[in-house]
mmCIF file of C-alpha atoms in Angstrom:
data_model
loop_
_atom_site.group_PDB
_atom_site.id
_atom_site.type_symbol
_atom_site.label_atom_id
_atom_site.label_comp_id
_atom_site.label_asym_id
_atom_site.label_seq_id
_atom_site.Cartn_x
_atom_site.Cartn_y
_atom_site.Cartn_z
ATOM 1 C CA MET A 1 -32.860 -118.667 -65.136
ATOM 2 C CA ASN A 2 -31.638 -119.547 -61.624
ATOM 3 C CA ARG A 3 -29.003 -117.335 -59.997
ATOM 4 C CA ASN A 4 -25.739 -118.710 -58.672
ATOM 5 C CA ARG A 5 -26.181 -118.624 -54.891
ATOM 6 C CA LYS A 6 -23.406 -117.233 -52.695
ATOM 7 C CA PHE A 7 -24.471 -119.058 -49.516
ATOM 8 C CA SER A 8 -25.295 -122.764 -49.277
ATOM 9 C CA LYS A 9 -26.920 -122.622 -45.811
ATOM 10 C CA PRO A 10 -28.480 -119.146 -45.647
ATOM 11 C CA PHE A 11 -31.175 -119.844 -43.058
ATOM 12 C CA ASP A 12 -28.814 -121.552 -40.610
ATOM 13 C CA ILE A 13 -26.343 -118.658 -40.906
ATOM 14 C CA CYS A 14 -28.992 -116.000 -40.241
ATOM 15 C CA HIS A 15 -30.350 -117.889 -37.244
ATOM 16 C CA SER A 16 -26.787 -118.225 -35.945
ATOM 17 C CA ILE A 17 -25.972 -114.521 -36.381
ATOM 18 C CA MET A 18 -29.074 -113.259 -34.546
ATOM 19 C CA TYR A 19 -28.740 -115.841 -31.775
ATOM 20 C CA ASN A 20 -25.027 -115.240 -31.255
ATOM 21 C CA GLU A 21 -25.269 -111.448 -31.258
ATOM 22 C CA PHE A 22 -28.498 -111.051 -29.249
ATOM 23 C CA PRO A 23 -29.292 -114.419 -27.591
ATOM 24 C CA GLU A 24 -31.674 -113.210 -24.895
ATOM 25 C CA GLU A 25 -33.583 -110.767 -27.113
ATOM 26 C CA TYR A 26 -33.766 -113.129 -30.081
ATOM 27 C CA LEU A 27 -35.129 -116.029 -28.038
ATOM 28 C CA GLU A 28 -37.653 -113.854 -26.245
ATOM 29 C CA GLU A 29 -38.846 -112.169 -29.433
ATOM 30 C CA ILE A 30 -39.507 -115.424 -31.331
ATOM 31 C CA GLY A 31 -41.526 -116.705 -28.364
ATOM 32 C CA VAL A 32 -39.199 -119.070 -26.481
ATOM 33 C CA PRO A 33 -40.636 -119.551 -22.950
ATOM 34 C CA GLY A 34 -38.566 -118.992 -19.813
ATOM 35 C CA LYS A 35 -35.597 -116.703 -19.252
ATOM 36 C CA PHE A 36 -32.268 -117.133 -21.028
ATOM 37 C CA VAL A 37 -29.374 -117.836 -18.645
ATOM 38 C CA LYS A 38 -26.366 -118.863 -20.744
ATOM 39 C CA LYS A 39 -25.225 -120.735 -23.839
ATOM 40 C CA ILE A 40 -24.055 -124.339 -23.445
ATOM 41 C CA ARG A 41 -22.225 -126.949 -25.513
ATOM 42 C CA ARG A 42 -23.795 -127.810 -28.864
ATOM 43 C CA ARG A 43 -21.734 -130.854 -29.877
ATOM 44 C CA VAL A 44 -23.723 -134.104 -29.950
ATOM 45 C CA HIS A 45 -22.756 -137.776 -30.189
ATOM 46 C CA LEU A 46 -25.431 -139.277 -32.421
ATOM 47 C CA LYS A 47 -26.811 -142.781 -32.120
ATOM 48 C CA ASP A 48 -25.287 -143.812 -35.475
ATOM 49 C CA GLY A 49 -21.786 -143.134 -34.131
ATOM 50 C CA THR A 50 -21.228 -139.790 -35.861
ATOM 51 C CA ASP A 51 -21.018 -136.310 -34.314
ATOM 52 C CA GLY A 52 -23.540 -133.538 -34.863
ATOM 53 C CA VAL A 53 -24.102 -129.936 -33.775
ATOM 54 C CA MET A 54 -27.294 -128.385 -32.437
ATOM 55 C CA ASP A 55 -28.309 -125.052 -33.985
ATOM 56 C CA SER A 56 -28.301 -123.510 -30.514
ATOM 57 C CA ALA A 57 -28.250 -124.819 -26.944
ATOM 58 C CA PHE A 58 -28.766 -122.892 -23.712
ATOM 59 C CA ILE A 59 -30.068 -122.911 -20.160
ATOM 60 C CA LEU A 60 -33.523 -121.453 -19.426
ATOM 61 C CA ASP A 61 -34.906 -120.470 -16.057
ATOM 62 C CA PRO A 62 -38.628 -121.079 -15.396
ATOM 63 C CA ASP A 63 -41.415 -118.680 -16.322
ATOM 64 C CA ASN A 64 -43.868 -120.552 -14.029
ATOM 65 C CA GLU A 65 -46.269 -120.970 -16.934
ATOM 66 C CA ILE A 66 -44.760 -123.382 -19.445
ATOM 67 C CA LEU A 67 -41.455 -124.027 -17.663
ATOM 68 C CA LEU A 68 -41.689 -124.816 -13.975
ATOM 69 C CA GLU A 69 -37.980 -125.398 -13.322
ATOM 70 C CA ARG A 70 -34.580 -124.758 -14.888
ATOM 71 C CA VAL A 71 -34.023 -126.712 -18.137
ATOM 72 C CA ALA A 72 -31.339 -127.428 -20.705
ATOM 73 C CA ALA A 73 -32.836 -126.323 -24.014
ATOM 74 C CA CYS A 74 -32.111 -126.789 -27.680
ATOM 75 C CA LEU A 75 -33.552 -124.589 -30.431
ATOM 76 C CA GLU A 76 -33.561 -125.918 -33.989
ATOM 77 C CA HIS A 77 -34.392 -123.670 -36.926
ATOM 78 C CA LEU A 78 -35.994 -125.649 -39.766
ATOM 79 C CA SER A 79 -36.635 -124.439 -43.305
ATOM 80 C CA ILE A 80 -38.530 -127.666 -44.112
ATOM 81 C CA PRO A 81 -41.178 -129.518 -42.053
ATOM 82 C CA LEU A 82 -39.843 -131.692 -39.235
ATOM 83 C CA GLY A 83 -39.540 -135.270 -40.522
ATOM 84 C CA ASP A 84 -38.546 -138.629 -39.048
ATOM 85 C CA VAL A 85 -34.797 -138.230 -39.651
ATOM 86 C CA LYS A 86 -34.551 -134.854 -37.889
ATOM 87 C CA LEU A 87 -36.914 -136.024 -35.143
ATOM 88 C CA PHE A 88 -34.570 -138.923 -34.369
ATOM 89 C CA LYS A 89 -31.688 -136.440 -34.216
ATOM 90 C CA LEU A 90 -33.671 -134.331 -31.765
ATOM 91 C CA GLY A 91 -34.030 -137.485 -29.680
ATOM 92 C CA ASP A 92 -30.238 -137.778 -29.635
ATOM 93 C CA TYR A 93 -29.943 -134.087 -28.728
ATOM 94 C CA ASP A 94 -32.344 -134.727 -25.856
ATOM 95 C CA ILE A 95 -30.098 -137.459 -24.454
ATOM 96 C CA GLN A 96 -26.934 -135.366 -24.906
ATOM 97 C CA LEU A 97 -28.427 -132.411 -23.030
ATOM 98 C CA VAL A 98 -29.179 -134.644 -20.040
ATOM 99 C CA VAL A 99 -25.646 -136.078 -20.115
ATOM 100 C CA ASN A 100 -24.044 -132.632 -20.347
ATOM 101 C CA GLU A 101 -26.197 -130.594 -17.994
ATOM 102 C CA HIS A 102 -27.992 -133.069 -15.666
ATOM 103 C CA LEU A 103 -31.186 -131.081 -16.086
ATOM 104 C CA PRO A 104 -34.666 -131.675 -17.538
ATOM 105 C CA THR A 105 -34.698 -130.883 -21.258
ATOM 106 C CA PHE A 106 -36.761 -128.661 -23.518
ATOM 107 C CA LEU A 107 -36.554 -129.067 -27.313
ATOM 108 C CA ILE A 108 -37.825 -126.169 -29.420
ATOM 109 C CA VAL A 109 -38.534 -125.964 -33.150
ATOM 110 C CA ALA A 110 -38.665 -122.626 -34.983
ATOM 111 C CA SER A 111 -39.975 -122.762 -38.547
ATOM 112 C CA HIS A 112 -42.141 -120.837 -41.008
ATOM 113 C CA HIS A 113 -43.995 -124.119 -41.631
ATOM 114 C CA GLU A 114 -47.203 -124.933 -39.758
ATOM 115 C CA MET A 115 -46.836 -127.508 -36.975
ATOM 116 C CA ASP A 116 -49.419 -129.857 -38.540
ATOM 117 C CA LYS A 117 -47.039 -130.410 -41.478
ATOM 118 C CA SER A 118 -44.395 -131.856 -39.137
ATOM 119 C CA GLU A 119 -43.812 -135.017 -37.173
ATOM 120 C CA ASN A 120 -44.193 -134.048 -33.532
ATOM 121 C CA THR A 121 -43.574 -137.090 -31.301
ATOM 122 C CA LEU A 122 -40.773 -139.660 -31.041
ATOM 123 C CA ILE A 123 -41.436 -142.619 -28.720
ATOM 124 C CA ARG A 124 -38.382 -144.815 -28.105
ATOM 125 C CA SER A 125 -39.852 -146.510 -25.055
ATOM 126 C CA PRO A 126 -42.846 -145.882 -22.748
ATOM 127 C CA SER A 127 -40.677 -143.550 -20.651
ATOM 128 C CA ASP A 128 -38.442 -142.103 -23.384
ATOM 129 C CA ILE A 129 -40.598 -139.673 -25.348
ATOM 130 C CA THR A 130 -39.325 -136.696 -27.363
ATOM 131 C CA GLN A 131 -41.960 -134.078 -28.117
ATOM 132 C CA PRO A 132 -40.657 -130.738 -29.460
ATOM 133 C CA TYR A 133 -42.249 -127.424 -28.598
ATOM 134 C CA PHE A 134 -43.244 -125.570 -31.801
ATOM 135 C CA LEU A 135 -43.059 -121.768 -31.805
ATOM 136 C CA ASP A 136 -45.823 -119.765 -33.489
ATOM 137 C CA LEU A 137 -44.086 -118.205 -36.475
ATOM 138 C CA SER A 138 -46.929 -118.617 -38.922
ATOM 139 C CA SER A 139 -47.503 -116.307 -41.885
ATOM 140 C CA GLU A 140 -50.157 -114.447 -39.872
ATOM 141 C CA ASN A 141 -47.687 -113.901 -37.038
ATOM 142 C CA ILE A 142 -44.994 -112.591 -39.396
ATOM 143 C CA CYS A 143 -47.391 -110.266 -41.244
ATOM 144 C CA GLU A 144 -48.596 -108.840 -37.937
ATOM 145 C CA ARG A 145 -44.990 -108.213 -36.850
ATOM 146 C CA LEU A 146 -44.226 -106.468 -40.147
ATOM 147 C CA ASN A 147 -47.280 -104.184 -39.941
ATOM 148 C CA THR A 148 -46.558 -103.263 -36.310
ATOM 149 C CA LEU A 149 -42.933 -102.450 -37.090
ATOM 150 C CA LYS A 150 -43.882 -100.355 -40.132
ATOM 151 C CA LYS A 151 -46.208 -98.223 -38.021
ATOM 152 C CA ARG A 152 -43.558 -97.757 -35.326
ATOM 153 C CA ILE A 153 -40.912 -96.693 -37.843
ATOM 154 C CA ASP A 154 -43.257 -94.461 -39.873
ATOM 155 C CA ASN A 155 -44.306 -92.721 -36.637
ATOM 156 C CA ASN A 156 -40.634 -92.175 -35.676
ATOM 157 C CA GLN A 157 -41.110 -94.117 -32.432
ATOM 158 C CA HIS A 158 -38.077 -95.320 -30.494
ATOM 159 C CA LEU A 159 -36.944 -98.828 -31.439
ATOM 160 C CA SER A 160 -35.746 -101.179 -28.714
ATOM 161 C CA VAL A 161 -33.223 -103.920 -29.464
ATOM 162 C CA LYS A 162 -36.098 -106.393 -29.832
ATOM 163 C CA ASN A 163 -38.013 -104.038 -32.146
ATOM 164 C CA ALA A 164 -35.030 -103.668 -34.460
ATOM 165 C CA LEU A 165 -34.201 -107.372 -34.307
ATOM 166 C CA ASN A 166 -37.703 -108.067 -35.590
ATOM 167 C CA LEU A 167 -36.573 -106.972 -39.055
ATOM 168 C CA GLY A 168 -34.285 -109.992 -39.198
ATOM 169 C CA ILE A 169 -36.865 -112.297 -37.620
ATOM 170 C CA ILE A 170 -39.555 -111.224 -40.096
ATOM 171 C CA LEU A 171 -37.256 -112.033 -42.994
ATOM 172 C CA LEU A 172 -35.931 -115.354 -41.657
ATOM 173 C CA TYR A 173 -39.426 -116.695 -41.006
ATOM 174 C CA ALA A 174 -41.163 -115.017 -43.946
ATOM 175 C CA PRO A 175 -43.720 -117.170 -45.801
ATOM 176 C CA ARG A 176 -41.768 -118.291 -48.839
ATOM 177 C CA LYS A 177 -44.428 -117.358 -51.408
ATOM 178 C CA HIS A 178 -44.154 -113.715 -50.279
ATOM 179 C CA ALA A 179 -40.430 -113.752 -49.460
ATOM 180 C CA THR A 180 -39.174 -111.452 -52.242
ATOM 181 C CA ARG A 181 -41.823 -108.810 -51.546
ATOM 182 C CA ILE A 182 -41.095 -108.935 -47.808
ATOM 183 C CA THR A 183 -37.343 -108.717 -48.482
ATOM 184 C CA LYS A 184 -37.867 -105.452 -50.386
ATOM 185 C CA GLU A 185 -40.070 -104.070 -47.603
ATOM 186 C CA VAL A 186 -37.573 -105.050 -44.904
ATOM 187 C CA ALA A 187 -34.704 -103.497 -46.891
ATOM 188 C CA GLU A 188 -36.635 -100.210 -47.205
ATOM 189 C CA LEU A 189 -37.366 -100.187 -43.457
ATOM 190 C CA TYR A 190 -33.700 -100.918 -42.729
ATOM 191 C CA LEU A 191 -32.678 -97.847 -44.764
ATOM 192 C CA LYS A 192 -35.014 -95.692 -42.674
ATOM 193 C CA ILE A 193 -33.415 -96.740 -39.375
ATOM 194 C CA VAL A 194 -29.814 -97.672 -40.225
ATOM 195 C CA ASP A 195 -28.409 -94.274 -39.183
ATOM 196 C CA ASP A 196 -29.789 -94.816 -35.658
ATOM 197 C CA LEU A 197 -28.514 -98.393 -35.225
ATOM 198 C CA ASP A 198 -25.454 -99.230 -33.174
ATOM 199 C CA GLU A 199 -22.623 -101.112 -34.883
ATOM 200 C CA LYS A 200 -23.686 -104.575 -33.704
ATOM 201 C CA MET A 201 -27.330 -104.224 -34.749
ATOM 202 C CA GLU A 202 -26.375 -102.713 -38.119
ATOM 203 C CA TYR A 203 -24.054 -105.652 -38.803
ATOM 204 C CA CYS A 204 -26.715 -108.158 -37.703
ATOM 205 C CA LEU A 205 -29.540 -106.770 -39.861
ATOM 206 C CA TYR A 206 -27.304 -106.031 -42.849
ATOM 207 C CA SER A 207 -26.041 -109.634 -42.748
ATOM 208 C CA VAL A 208 -29.516 -111.158 -42.547
ATOM 209 C CA ILE A 209 -30.892 -109.042 -45.407
ATOM 210 C CA THR A 210 -27.841 -109.705 -47.613
ATOM 211 C CA ILE A 211 -27.848 -113.460 -47.042
ATOM 212 C CA LEU A 212 -31.603 -113.958 -47.393
ATOM 213 C CA ALA A 213 -31.862 -111.731 -50.469
ATOM 214 C CA ASP A 214 -29.357 -114.147 -52.004
ATOM 215 C CA ALA A 215 -31.583 -117.055 -50.961
ATOM 216 C CA PHE A 216 -34.932 -115.644 -52.061
ATOM 217 C CA PHE A 217 -34.347 -113.807 -55.350
ATOM 218 C CA GLU A 218 -34.294 -115.774 -58.588
ATOM 219 C CA ASP A 219 -33.955 -112.669 -60.769
ATOM 220 C CA GLU A 220 -30.399 -111.256 -60.756
ATOM 221 C CA LYS A 221 -31.537 -107.690 -61.505
ATOM 222 C CA GLU A 222 -33.982 -107.616 -58.563
ATOM 223 C CA TYR A 223 -31.343 -109.096 -56.268
ATOM 224 C CA GLN A 224 -28.726 -106.520 -57.282
ATOM 225 C CA GLU A 225 -31.204 -103.669 -56.751
ATOM 226 C CA VAL A 226 -31.750 -104.684 -53.119
ATOM 227 C CA ILE A 227 -28.051 -105.312 -52.426
ATOM 228 C CA THR A 228 -26.989 -102.004 -54.018
ATOM 229 C CA MET A 229 -29.654 -100.161 -52.037
ATOM 230 C CA ILE A 230 -28.511 -101.450 -48.620
ATOM 231 C CA ASN A 231 -24.784 -101.345 -49.437
ATOM 232 C CA GLN A 232 -24.967 -97.595 -50.074
ATOM 233 C CA LYS A 233 -25.980 -96.852 -46.472
ATOM 234 C CA THR A 234 -24.157 -99.620 -44.584
ATOM 235 C CA SER A 235 -20.759 -99.064 -42.973
ATOM 236 C CA ALA A 236 -17.634 -100.728 -44.323
ATOM 237 C CA GLN A 237 -17.123 -102.347 -40.912
ATOM 238 C CA SER A 238 -20.456 -104.186 -41.069
ATOM 239 C CA LYS A 239 -19.655 -105.472 -44.546
ATOM 240 C CA MET A 240 -16.242 -106.658 -43.350
ATOM 241 C CA ASN A 241 -17.770 -108.315 -40.278
ATOM 242 C CA LEU A 242 -20.159 -110.288 -42.476
ATOM 243 C CA ALA A 243 -17.336 -111.453 -44.737
ATOM 244 C CA SER A 244 -15.329 -112.698 -41.735
ATOM 245 C CA HIS A 245 -18.185 -114.200 -39.697
ATOM 246 C CA GLU A 246 -17.365 -117.721 -38.530
ATOM 247 C CA ALA A 247 -20.643 -119.190 -39.799
ATOM 248 C CA VAL A 248 -20.150 -117.579 -43.226
ATOM 249 C CA LEU A 249 -16.585 -118.862 -43.482
ATOM 250 C CA GLU A 250 -17.765 -122.313 -42.454
ATOM 251 C CA ASP A 251 -20.551 -122.120 -45.030
ATOM 252 C CA LEU A 252 -18.031 -121.205 -47.744
ATOM 253 C CA LYS A 253 -15.871 -124.129 -46.645
ATOM 254 C CA TYR A 254 -18.837 -126.483 -46.922
ATOM 255 C CA ALA A 255 -19.750 -124.972 -50.288
ATOM 256 C CA LYS A 256 -16.204 -125.622 -51.522
ATOM 257 C CA GLU A 257 -16.286 -129.159 -50.155
ATOM 258 C CA ASP A 258 -19.672 -129.733 -51.802
ATOM 259 C CA ARG A 259 -18.316 -128.406 -55.099
ATOM 260 C CA ILE A 260 -15.257 -130.690 -54.893
ATOM 261 C CA LYS A 261 -17.500 -133.628 -54.009
ATOM 262 C CA LEU A 262 -19.841 -132.770 -56.901
ATOM 263 C CA GLU A 263 -16.915 -132.466 -59.310
ATOM 264 C CA GLY A 264 -15.734 -135.889 -58.155
ATOM 265 C CA GLN A 265 -19.203 -137.321 -58.691
ATOM 266 C CA LEU A 266 -19.343 -135.741 -62.165
ATOM 267 C CA ASP A 267 -15.941 -137.214 -63.044
ATOM 268 C CA GLU A 268 -17.094 -140.612 -61.829
ATOM 269 C CA THR A 269 -20.332 -140.284 -63.818
ATOM 270 C CA LYS A 270 -18.346 -139.257 -66.902
ATOM 271 C CA TYR A 271 -16.066 -142.290 -66.484
ATOM 272 C CA ASN A 272 -19.077 -144.582 -66.008
ATOM 273 C CA LEU A 273 -20.721 -143.134 -69.135
ATOM 274 C CA THR A 274 -17.509 -143.661 -71.116
ATOM 275 C CA GLN A 275 -17.366 -147.243 -69.900
ATOM 276 C CA ALA A 276 -21.058 -147.712 -70.713
ATOM 277 C CA ASN A 277 -20.542 -146.267 -74.208
ATOM 278 C CA GLY A 278 -17.657 -148.664 -74.718
ATOM 279 C CA ASN A 279 -19.837 -151.565 -73.643
ATOM 280 C CA ILE A 280 -22.628 -150.375 -75.941
ATOM 281 C CA ASN A 281 -20.218 -150.156 -78.863
ATOM 282 C CA LYS A 282 -18.962 -153.650 -78.066
ATOM 283 C CA LEU A 283 -22.534 -154.960 -77.909
ATOM 284 C CA ASN A 284 -23.358 -153.210 -81.189
ATOM 285 C CA GLY A 285 -20.379 -154.948 -82.781
ATOM 286 C CA GLU A 286 -21.531 -158.287 -81.424
ATOM 287 C CA LEU A 287 -25.068 -157.624 -82.642
ATOM 288 C CA ASN A 288 -23.812 -156.723 -86.111
ATOM 289 C CA LYS A 289 -21.751 -159.914 -86.182
ATOM 290 C CA THR A 290 -24.796 -161.923 -85.078
ATOM 291 C CA LYS A 291 -26.860 -160.182 -87.753
ATOM 292 C CA ASN A 292 -24.289 -161.109 -90.392
ATOM 293 C CA ASP A 293 -24.209 -164.682 -89.117
ATOM 294 C CA LEU A 294 -28.011 -164.832 -89.322
ATOM 295 C CA THR A 295 -27.931 -163.430 -92.862
ATOM 296 C CA GLN A 296 -25.438 -166.108 -93.876
ATOM 297 C CA ALA A 297 -27.469 -168.809 -92.127
ATOM 298 C CA ASN A 298 -30.626 -167.648 -93.913
ATOM 299 C CA SER A 299 -28.757 -167.762 -97.219
ATOM 300 C CA GLN A 300 -27.569 -171.293 -96.482
ATOM 301 C CA ILE A 301 -31.097 -172.364 -95.502
ATOM 302 C CA LYS A 302 -32.397 -170.885 -98.747
ATOM 303 C CA ASN A 303 -29.781 -172.808 -100.723
ATOM 304 C CA LEU A 304 -30.579 -176.001 -98.866
ATOM 305 C CA LYS A 305 -34.286 -175.535 -99.604
ATOM 306 C CA ALA A 306 -33.467 -175.083 -103.295
ATOM 307 C CA GLU A 307 -31.403 -178.278 -103.301
ATOM 308 C CA VAL A 308 -34.209 -180.157 -101.522
ATOM 309 C CA GLU A 309 -36.693 -178.970 -104.145
ATOM 310 C CA LYS A 310 -34.325 -180.037 -106.908
ATOM 311 C CA LEU A 311 -33.935 -183.491 -105.370
ATOM 312 C CA LYS A 312 -37.721 -183.831 -105.073
ATOM 313 C CA GLN A 313 -38.173 -182.985 -108.693
ATOM 314 C CA GLU A 314 -35.501 -185.526 -109.729
ATOM 315 C CA LEU A 315 -37.189 -188.227 -107.612
ATOM 316 C CA ASN A 316 -40.605 -187.457 -109.086
ATOM 317 C CA SER A 317 -39.319 -187.664 -112.637
ATOM 318 C CA LYS A 318 -38.015 -191.267 -112.170
#
């Protein structure tokens, strides 16, 4: 039986929390080239006339390997393979970044899916080509991160900000078929280090584990075990910070709007079904009337045939 989820956009929220709290470390640790400079505007005017928002947008300085000059970059976290619709949006993001920043652009995709499952090139004209840069966050990469972090924690080695942040990264990009097992492992590692975390990192990791446990667990008992375990050692302030986080509040707003929209659709469907049932009943009545008319017509035909036979017999007897 499926659980009732608390968060409608768990992966977007977790990406947002780690990026907003530790932008430089998060980008570097997931493999974004270049050096983070600053965040920039995320609002986008889309080609269809509507407005959109990039997951994250920022300026990167060159690393002289992949990036040779300063760029305006956009990082999109995807929980499904990149398809045509999202690729066209990335094309719009590309244009908006140029308009806003007057810099070359760099579009980045972060996903647990392999690149070969995604569309990777949008050609609008010979000189207008959008080709995202895919980060390596494959299952092998995530498993290697998890094993390395386990060894560091078990050996009581010092954890840098990037080391600790890896707990959240491992969970966000975990291969989905192993997600519940990895969630339990990450929660256990979190309990081993939580006493040594500063307030901001505790809040960040607690939030990611809480939100993604809600996303990954189908079994309510297993979910509650993980949540109870981490709640016991997490400060009240971190719990309060999660409850008041802008992205969480926005997610709850969207969830409420989706529920209201769904209720409206259900009411409309119910009305349409009532109307359809009325029409069916009307048709059934008409069919019954037609059936009665046919029965009467058959009876009349039978009577007429009998009269014809009687007339034939009278004619033959003369």
